[in-house]
Coordinates of N, CA, C and O in Angstrom, one line a residue:
X1 N -28.6 217.1 -136.7 CA -29.8 216.4 -136.2 C -30.3 217.3 -135.1 O -29.6 217.9 -134.4
X2 N -31.6 217.1 -134.8 CA -32.2 217.8 -133.8 C -33.1 216.9 -132.8 O -33.5 215.8 -133.3
X3 N -33.3 217.4 -131.7 CA -33.9 216.6 -130.8 C -35.3 216.1 -131.1 O -35.7 215.0 -130.8
X4 N -36.1 217.0 -131.7 CA -37.5 216.8 -132.0 C -37.5 215.5 -132.9 O -38.4 214.7 -132.8
X5 N -36.7 215.5 -134.0 CA -36.6 214.5 -135.0 C -36.2 213.1 -134.3 O -36.7 212.1 -134.6
X6 N -35.3 213.2 -133.5 CA -34.8 212.0 -132.7 C -35.8 211.6 -131.8 O -36.1 210.3 -131.9
X7 N -36.5 212.4 -131.1 CA -37.5 211.9 -130.3 C -38.7 211.2 -131.0 O -39.1 210.2 -130.4
X8 N -39.1 211.9 -132.0 CA -40.2 211.4 -132.8 C -39.8 210.0 -133.4 O -40.8 209.1 -133.3
X9 N -38.7 209.7 -133.8 CA -38.3 208.5 -134.3 C -38.3 207.5 -133.2 O -38.8 206.3 -133.3
X10 N -37.7 207.8 -132.1 CA -37.6 206.8 -131.1 C -39.1 206.3 -130.5 O -39.3 205.2 -130.3
X11 N -39.9 207.3 -130.3 CA -41.2 207.0 -129.8 C -42.1 206.3 -130.7 O -43.0 205.7 -130.3
X12 N -41.7 206.2 -132.0 CA -42.6 205.5 -133.0 C -42.2 204.0 -133.0 O -43.0 203.2 -133.6
X13 N -41.1 203.7 -132.4 CA -40.7 202.2 -132.5 C -41.7 201.3 -131.6 O -42.1 201.7 -130.6
X14 N -42.0 200.0 -132.1 CA -42.8 199.3 -131.4 C -42.6 199.2 -129.9 O -41.4 198.7 -129.4
X15 N -43.5 199.2 -129.0 CA -43.2 199.1 -127.6 C -42.6 200.1 -126.9 O -42.2 199.9 -125.7
X16 N -42.1 201.2 -127.5 CA -41.4 202.3 -126.8 C -42.1 202.9 -125.8 O -43.3 203.2 -125.9
X17 N -41.4 203.1 -124.7 CA -41.9 203.9 -123.6 C -40.8 205.0 -123.3 O -39.7 204.8 -123.6
X18 N -41.4 206.1 -122.8 CA -40.5 207.4 -122.6 C -40.5 207.8 -121.2 O -41.7 207.7 -120.6
X19 N -39.5 208.3 -120.7 CA -39.4 209.0 -119.3 C -38.4 210.1 -119.4 O -37.4 210.0 -120.3
X20 N -38.5 211.0 -118.4 CA -37.4 212.1 -118.2 C -36.7 211.8 -116.9 O -37.4 211.8 -116.0
X21 N -35.3 211.6 -117.0 CA -34.7 211.3 -115.9 C -34.2 212.8 -115.3 O -33.2 213.4 -115.9
X22 N -34.8 213.3 -114.3 CA -34.5 214.6 -113.9 C -33.0 214.7 -113.3 O -32.3 215.6 -113.7
X23 N -32.5 213.7 -112.6 CA -31.0 213.9 -112.1 C -30.0 213.9 -113.1 O -29.1 214.5 -113.1
X24 N -30.4 213.2 -114.2 CA -29.4 213.2 -115.5 C -29.8 214.4 -116.5 O -29.0 214.5 -117.4
X25 N -31.0 215.0 -116.3 CA -31.5 215.8 -117.3 C -31.4 215.2 -118.6 O -30.9 215.9 -119.6
X26 N -32.2 214.1 -118.8 CA -32.2 213.4 -120.1 C -33.4 212.7 -120.4 O -34.2 212.5 -119.5
X27 N -33.6 212.6 -121.7 CA -34.8 211.9 -122.2 C -34.4 210.5 -122.4 O -33.3 210.2 -123.0
X28 N -35.2 209.5 -121.8 CA -34.9 208.1 -122.0 C -36.1 207.3 -122.7 O -37.3 207.5 -122.4
X29 N -35.5 206.3 -123.6 CA -36.5 205.6 -124.3 C -36.2 204.1 -124.1 O -35.1 203.8 -124.0
X30 N -37.3 203.4 -123.7 CA -37.3 202.0 -123.3 C -38.2 201.1 -124.1 O -39.1 201.5 -124.8
X31 N -37.8 199.8 -124.1 CA -38.8 198.8 -124.6 C -38.7 197.7 -123.7 O -37.7 197.2 -123.1
X32 N -39.9 197.3 -123.1 CA -40.0 196.2 -122.1 C -39.2 196.5 -120.8 O -38.7 195.8 -120.1
X33 N -39.1 197.8 -120.6 CA -38.6 198.3 -119.2 C -36.9 198.5 -119.3 O -36.3 198.8 -118.3
X34 N -36.5 198.2 -120.5 CA -35.0 198.4 -120.8 C -34.7 199.4 -121.6 O -35.2 199.6 -122.7
X35 N -33.8 200.2 -121.3 CA -33.4 201.4 -122.1 C -32.7 201.2 -123.4 O -31.8 200.3 -123.3
X36 N -33.0 201.8 -124.5 CA -32.2 201.5 -125.7 C -31.6 202.9 -126.2 O -30.8 202.8 -127.0
X37 N -32.2 204.1 -125.8 CA -31.6 205.4 -126.2 C -31.8 206.4 -125.1 O -32.7 206.3 -124.3
X38 N -31.0 207.4 -125.3 CA -31.2 208.4 -124.2 C -30.7 209.8 -124.9 O -29.6 209.7 -125.7
X39 N -31.3 210.9 -124.8 CA -31.0 212.1 -125.2 C -30.7 213.0 -124.1 O -31.3 213.2 -123.2
X40 N -29.5 213.6 -124.1 CA -28.9 214.3 -123.1 C -27.8 215.3 -123.6 O -27.7 215.7 -124.7
X41 N -26.9 215.6 -122.7 CA -25.7 216.4 -123.0 C -24.6 215.9 -122.3 O -24.6 215.1 -121.5
X42 N -23.4 216.2 -122.8 CA -22.2 215.9 -122.2 C -21.7 216.7 -121.1 O -22.6 217.7 -120.7
X43 N -20.5 216.7 -120.5 CA -20.1 217.6 -119.6 C -20.2 219.1 -119.8 O -20.3 219.9 -118.9
X44 N -20.1 219.4 -121.0 CA -20.1 220.8 -121.5 C -21.5 221.2 -122.0 O -21.7 222.4 -122.5
X45 N -22.4 220.4 -121.9 CA -23.8 220.6 -122.2 C -24.1 220.4 -123.7 O -25.1 220.9 -124.3
X46 N -23.1 219.9 -124.4 CA -23.4 219.7 -125.9 C -24.3 218.5 -126.2 O -24.1 217.4 -125.4
X47 N -25.3 218.6 -127.0 CA -26.3 217.6 -127.1 C -25.7 216.2 -127.7 O -25.1 216.3 -128.6
X48 N -26.3 215.2 -127.1 CA -25.8 213.8 -127.6 C -27.1 212.9 -127.5 O -27.9 213.1 -126.7
X49 N -26.9 212.0 -128.4 CA -27.9 210.8 -128.5 C -26.9 209.6 -128.0 O -26.0 209.4 -128.8
X50 N -27.4 208.8 -127.0 CA -26.7 207.7 -126.5 C -27.6 206.5 -126.9 O -28.7 206.5 -126.6
X51 N -26.8 205.4 -127.6 CA -27.6 204.3 -128.0 C -26.8 203.1 -127.6 O -25.7 203.1 -127.7
X52 N -27.6 202.0 -127.4 CA -27.2 200.6 -127.2 C -26.5 200.2 -128.5 O -27.2 200.5 -129.6
X53 N -25.6 199.5 -128.5 CA -24.9 199.1 -129.8 C -24.0 197.8 -129.6 O -23.3 197.6 -128.6
X54 N -24.1 196.9 -130.7 CA -23.2 195.7 -130.7 C -21.8 196.1 -130.4 O -21.5 197.2 -131.1
X55 N -21.1 195.7 -129.7 CA -19.7 196.0 -129.3 C -18.7 196.0 -130.6 O -18.0 197.1 -130.7
X56 N -18.8 195.2 -131.4 CA -18.0 195.2 -132.6 C -18.5 196.4 -133.5 O -17.6 197.1 -134.0
X57 N -19.7 196.5 -133.6 CA -20.3 197.6 -134.6 C -19.9 198.9 -133.9 O -19.6 200.1 -134.5
X58 N -20.0 199.0 -132.4 CA -19.7 200.3 -131.8 C -18.3 200.7 -132.0 O -18.0 201.9 -132.5
X59 N -17.2 199.9 -132.1 CA -15.9 200.2 -132.4 C -15.7 200.7 -133.8 O -15.0 201.6 -134.0
X60 N -16.3 199.8 -134.7 CA -16.3 200.4 -136.2 C -16.7 201.8 -136.4 O -16.1 202.6 -137.1
X61 N -17.8 202.1 -135.8 CA -18.6 203.3 -135.9 C -17.6 204.3 -135.5 O -17.6 205.5 -136.0
X62 N -17.1 204.2 -134.2 CA -16.1 205.3 -133.6 C -14.9 205.5 -134.4 O -14.4 206.5 -134.4
X63 N -14.5 204.4 -135.2 CA -13.3 204.6 -136.0 C -13.7 205.4 -137.3 O -12.8 206.2 -137.8
X64 N -14.8 205.2 -137.8 CA -15.3 205.9 -139.0 C -15.7 207.3 -138.8 O -15.3 208.2 -139.6
X65 N -16.4 207.5 -137.8 CA -17.2 208.9 -137.5 C -16.6 209.6 -136.3 O -16.7 209.1 -135.2
X66 N -16.0 210.8 -136.3 CA -15.5 211.6 -135.5 C -16.5 212.0 -134.2 O -16.3 212.0 -133.2
X67 N -17.7 212.0 -134.8 CA -18.8 212.5 -133.9 C -19.4 211.4 -133.1 O -20.5 211.6 -132.4
X68 N -18.9 210.1 -133.2 CA -19.4 209.1 -132.5 C -18.3 208.6 -131.5 O -17.2 208.2 -131.8
X69 N -18.7 208.6 -130.2 CA -17.7 208.3 -129.1 C -18.4 207.3 -128.2 O -19.5 206.9 -128.3
X70 N -17.5 206.7 -127.3 CA -18.0 205.7 -126.4 C -19.1 206.4 -125.5 O -19.1 207.5 -125.3
X71 N -20.0 205.6 -125.2 CA -21.2 206.1 -124.4 C -20.8 206.8 -123.3 O -20.1 206.4 -122.3
X72 N -21.3 208.1 -123.2 CA -21.1 209.1 -122.2 C -21.8 208.5 -121.0 O -23.1 208.4 -121.0
X73 N -21.1 208.4 -119.9 CA -21.6 207.9 -118.5 C -22.2 206.6 -118.7 O -23.3 206.3 -118.0
X74 N -21.9 205.7 -119.6 CA -22.6 204.5 -119.9 C -21.5 203.4 -120.2 O -20.2 203.8 -120.2
X75 N -21.8 202.1 -120.1 CA -20.7 201.2 -120.4 C -20.2 201.3 -121.8 O -21.0 201.3 -122.9
X76 N -18.9 201.6 -121.8 CA -18.3 202.1 -123.2 C -18.3 200.8 -124.2 O -18.0 201.1 -125.3
X77 N -18.4 199.7 -123.6 CA -18.3 198.5 -124.6 C -19.7 198.4 -125.5 O -19.6 198.2 -126.7
X78 N -20.7 198.6 -124.8 CA -22.3 198.4 -125.3 C -23.0 199.7 -125.6 O -24.1 199.6 -126.0
X79 N -22.4 200.8 -125.5 CA -23.1 202.2 -125.7 C -22.3 203.0 -126.5 O -21.0 203.2 -126.3
X80 N -22.8 203.8 -127.5 CA -22.3 204.9 -128.2 C -23.1 206.1 -128.0 O -24.2 206.0 -127.8
X81 N -22.1 207.2 -127.9 CA -22.9 208.6 -128.0 C -22.5 209.3 -129.2 O -21.4 209.2 -129.6
X82 N -23.5 210.0 -129.8 CA -23.5 210.7 -131.1 C -23.8 212.1 -130.8 O -24.8 212.5 -130.4
X83 N -22.9 213.1 -131.2 CA -23.1 214.4 -131.1 C -24.1 214.8 -132.2 O -24.1 214.4 -133.2
X84 N -25.1 215.7 -131.8 CA -26.1 216.1 -132.7 C -25.6 216.8 -134.0 O -26.1 216.7 -135.0
X85 N -24.4 217.4 -133.8 CA -23.7 218.0 -134.9 C -22.7 217.1 -135.8 O -22.0 217.5 -136.6
X86 N -22.7 215.8 -135.4 CA -21.8 214.8 -136.1 C -22.3 214.7 -137.7 O -23.5 214.9 -138.0
X87 N -21.2 214.7 -138.4 CA -21.3 214.6 -139.8 C -21.6 213.2 -140.2 O -20.7 212.4 -140.7
X88 N -22.9 212.7 -140.1 CA -23.3 211.4 -140.4 C -24.6 211.5 -141.2 O -25.3 212.4 -140.9
X89 N -24.7 210.5 -142.1 CA -26.0 210.6 -143.0 C -27.3 210.5 -142.0 O -27.3 209.7 -141.1
X90 N -28.4 211.2 -142.5 CA -29.7 211.1 -141.8 C -30.1 209.6 -141.7 O -30.6 209.3 -140.6
X91 N -30.1 208.9 -142.7 CA -30.4 207.5 -142.6 C -29.6 206.7 -141.6 O -30.3 205.8 -141.0
X92 N -28.4 207.0 -141.3 CA -27.6 206.3 -140.4 C -28.1 206.5 -138.9 O -28.1 205.5 -138.1
X93 N -28.5 207.8 -138.7 CA -29.3 208.0 -137.3 C -30.4 207.0 -137.1 O -30.5 206.4 -136.1
X94 N -31.1 206.9 -138.1 CA -32.4 206.0 -138.0 C -32.0 204.5 -137.8 O -32.5 203.9 -137.0
X95 N -31.0 204.2 -138.5 CA -30.5 202.8 -138.5 C -29.9 202.4 -137.2 O -30.1 201.3 -136.6
X96 N -29.1 203.3 -136.6 CA -28.6 203.0 -135.3 C -29.6 203.1 -134.2 O -29.5 202.3 -133.3
X97 N -30.6 204.0 -134.3 CA -31.7 203.9 -133.3 C -32.4 202.5 -133.5 O -32.8 201.8 -132.5
X98 N -32.8 202.1 -134.7 CA -33.5 200.9 -134.9 C -32.7 199.8 -134.5 O -33.1 198.7 -133.9
X99 N -31.3 199.8 -134.6 CA -30.4 198.8 -134.1 C -30.5 198.6 -132.6 O -30.6 197.5 -132.0
X100 N -30.4 199.7 -131.9 CA -30.4 199.8 -130.5 C -31.6 199.1 -130.0 O -31.6 198.3 -129.1
X101 N -32.9 199.6 -130.6 CA -34.1 199.2 -130.1 C -34.2 197.5 -130.4 O -34.6 196.8 -129.5
X102 N -33.7 197.0 -131.3 CA -33.6 195.7 -131.8 C -32.8 194.9 -130.9 O -33.1 193.8 -130.5
X103 N -31.6 195.3 -130.5 CA -30.8 194.7 -129.7 C -31.4 194.5 -128.3 O -31.4 193.4 -127.7
X104 N -32.1 195.5 -127.7 CA -32.7 195.5 -126.5 C -33.9 194.4 -126.6 O -34.2 193.5 -125.8
X105 N -34.7 194.6 -127.6 CA -35.9 193.7 -128.0 C -35.7 192.3 -127.9 O -36.3 191.5 -127.3
X106 N -34.6 191.9 -128.5 CA -34.1 190.5 -128.6 C -33.6 189.9 -127.3 O -33.6 188.7 -127.2
X107 N -33.2 190.7 -126.4 CA -32.8 190.3 -125.3 C -34.0 190.1 -124.2 O -33.7 189.5 -123.0
X108 N -35.1 190.6 -124.5 CA -36.2 190.6 -123.5 C -36.8 189.0 -123.6 O -36.7 188.4 -124.6
X109 N -37.4 188.8 -122.3 CA -37.9 187.3 -122.4 C -39.1 187.3 -123.3 O -39.9 188.3 -123.5
X110 N -39.3 186.1 -123.9 CA -40.4 185.7 -124.8 C -41.7 186.4 -124.2 O -42.5 186.9 -124.9
X111 N -41.9 186.1 -122.9 CA -43.1 186.4 -122.3 C -43.4 188.0 -122.3 O -44.5 188.4 -122.6
X112 N -42.3 188.8 -122.2 CA -42.4 190.3 -122.2 C -42.7 190.7 -123.6 O -43.4 191.6 -123.8
X113 N -42.1 190.1 -124.6 CA -42.3 190.5 -126.0 C -43.8 190.1 -126.3 O -44.5 190.9 -127.2
X114 N -44.4 189.1 -125.9 CA -45.7 188.7 -126.1 C -46.7 189.6 -125.5 O -47.6 190.1 -126.1
X115 N -46.4 190.0 -124.3 CA -47.2 191.0 -123.5 C -47.2 192.3 -124.3 O -48.1 193.1 -124.2
X116 N -46.2 192.7 -124.8 CA -45.9 193.9 -125.6 C -46.6 193.8 -127.0 O -46.7 194.7 -127.8
X117 N -47.0 192.5 -127.4 CA -47.4 192.2 -128.7 C -46.4 192.6 -129.8 O -46.6 193.1 -130.8
X118 N -45.2 192.1 -129.4 CA -44.0 192.5 -130.4 C -43.6 191.2 -131.1 O -43.8 190.0 -130.6
X119 N -42.9 191.3 -132.2 CA -42.4 190.0 -133.1 C -41.6 189.2 -132.2 O -40.9 189.7 -131.3
X120 N -41.5 188.0 -132.5 CA -40.7 187.1 -131.9 C -39.4 187.2 -132.4 O -38.9 187.4 -133.4

């Protein structure tokens, strides 16, 4: 996978906002002010996508795919990091990003979802 493809997919999700965190040297994607995805690197500078994930699903994905690890510099229960060179299907990348977006979206107050004109 590559950064441009991941960036484009994240940005097209409803209500997505983007910023660059200089201190972390990473691209961050939010909905309603809450982060759902981050593109950065690990300690060795290897590119990773870090995503919010349901804890049970997060564990399952880590067991199945070698390229999916507990969230780098994040809460290991609720976040997974995926190496860009991970051997996972293209469609899975998109499903995991959509899952992360949906998890954050569902936790937003109804008022915030309405302000963003997002589905209930």
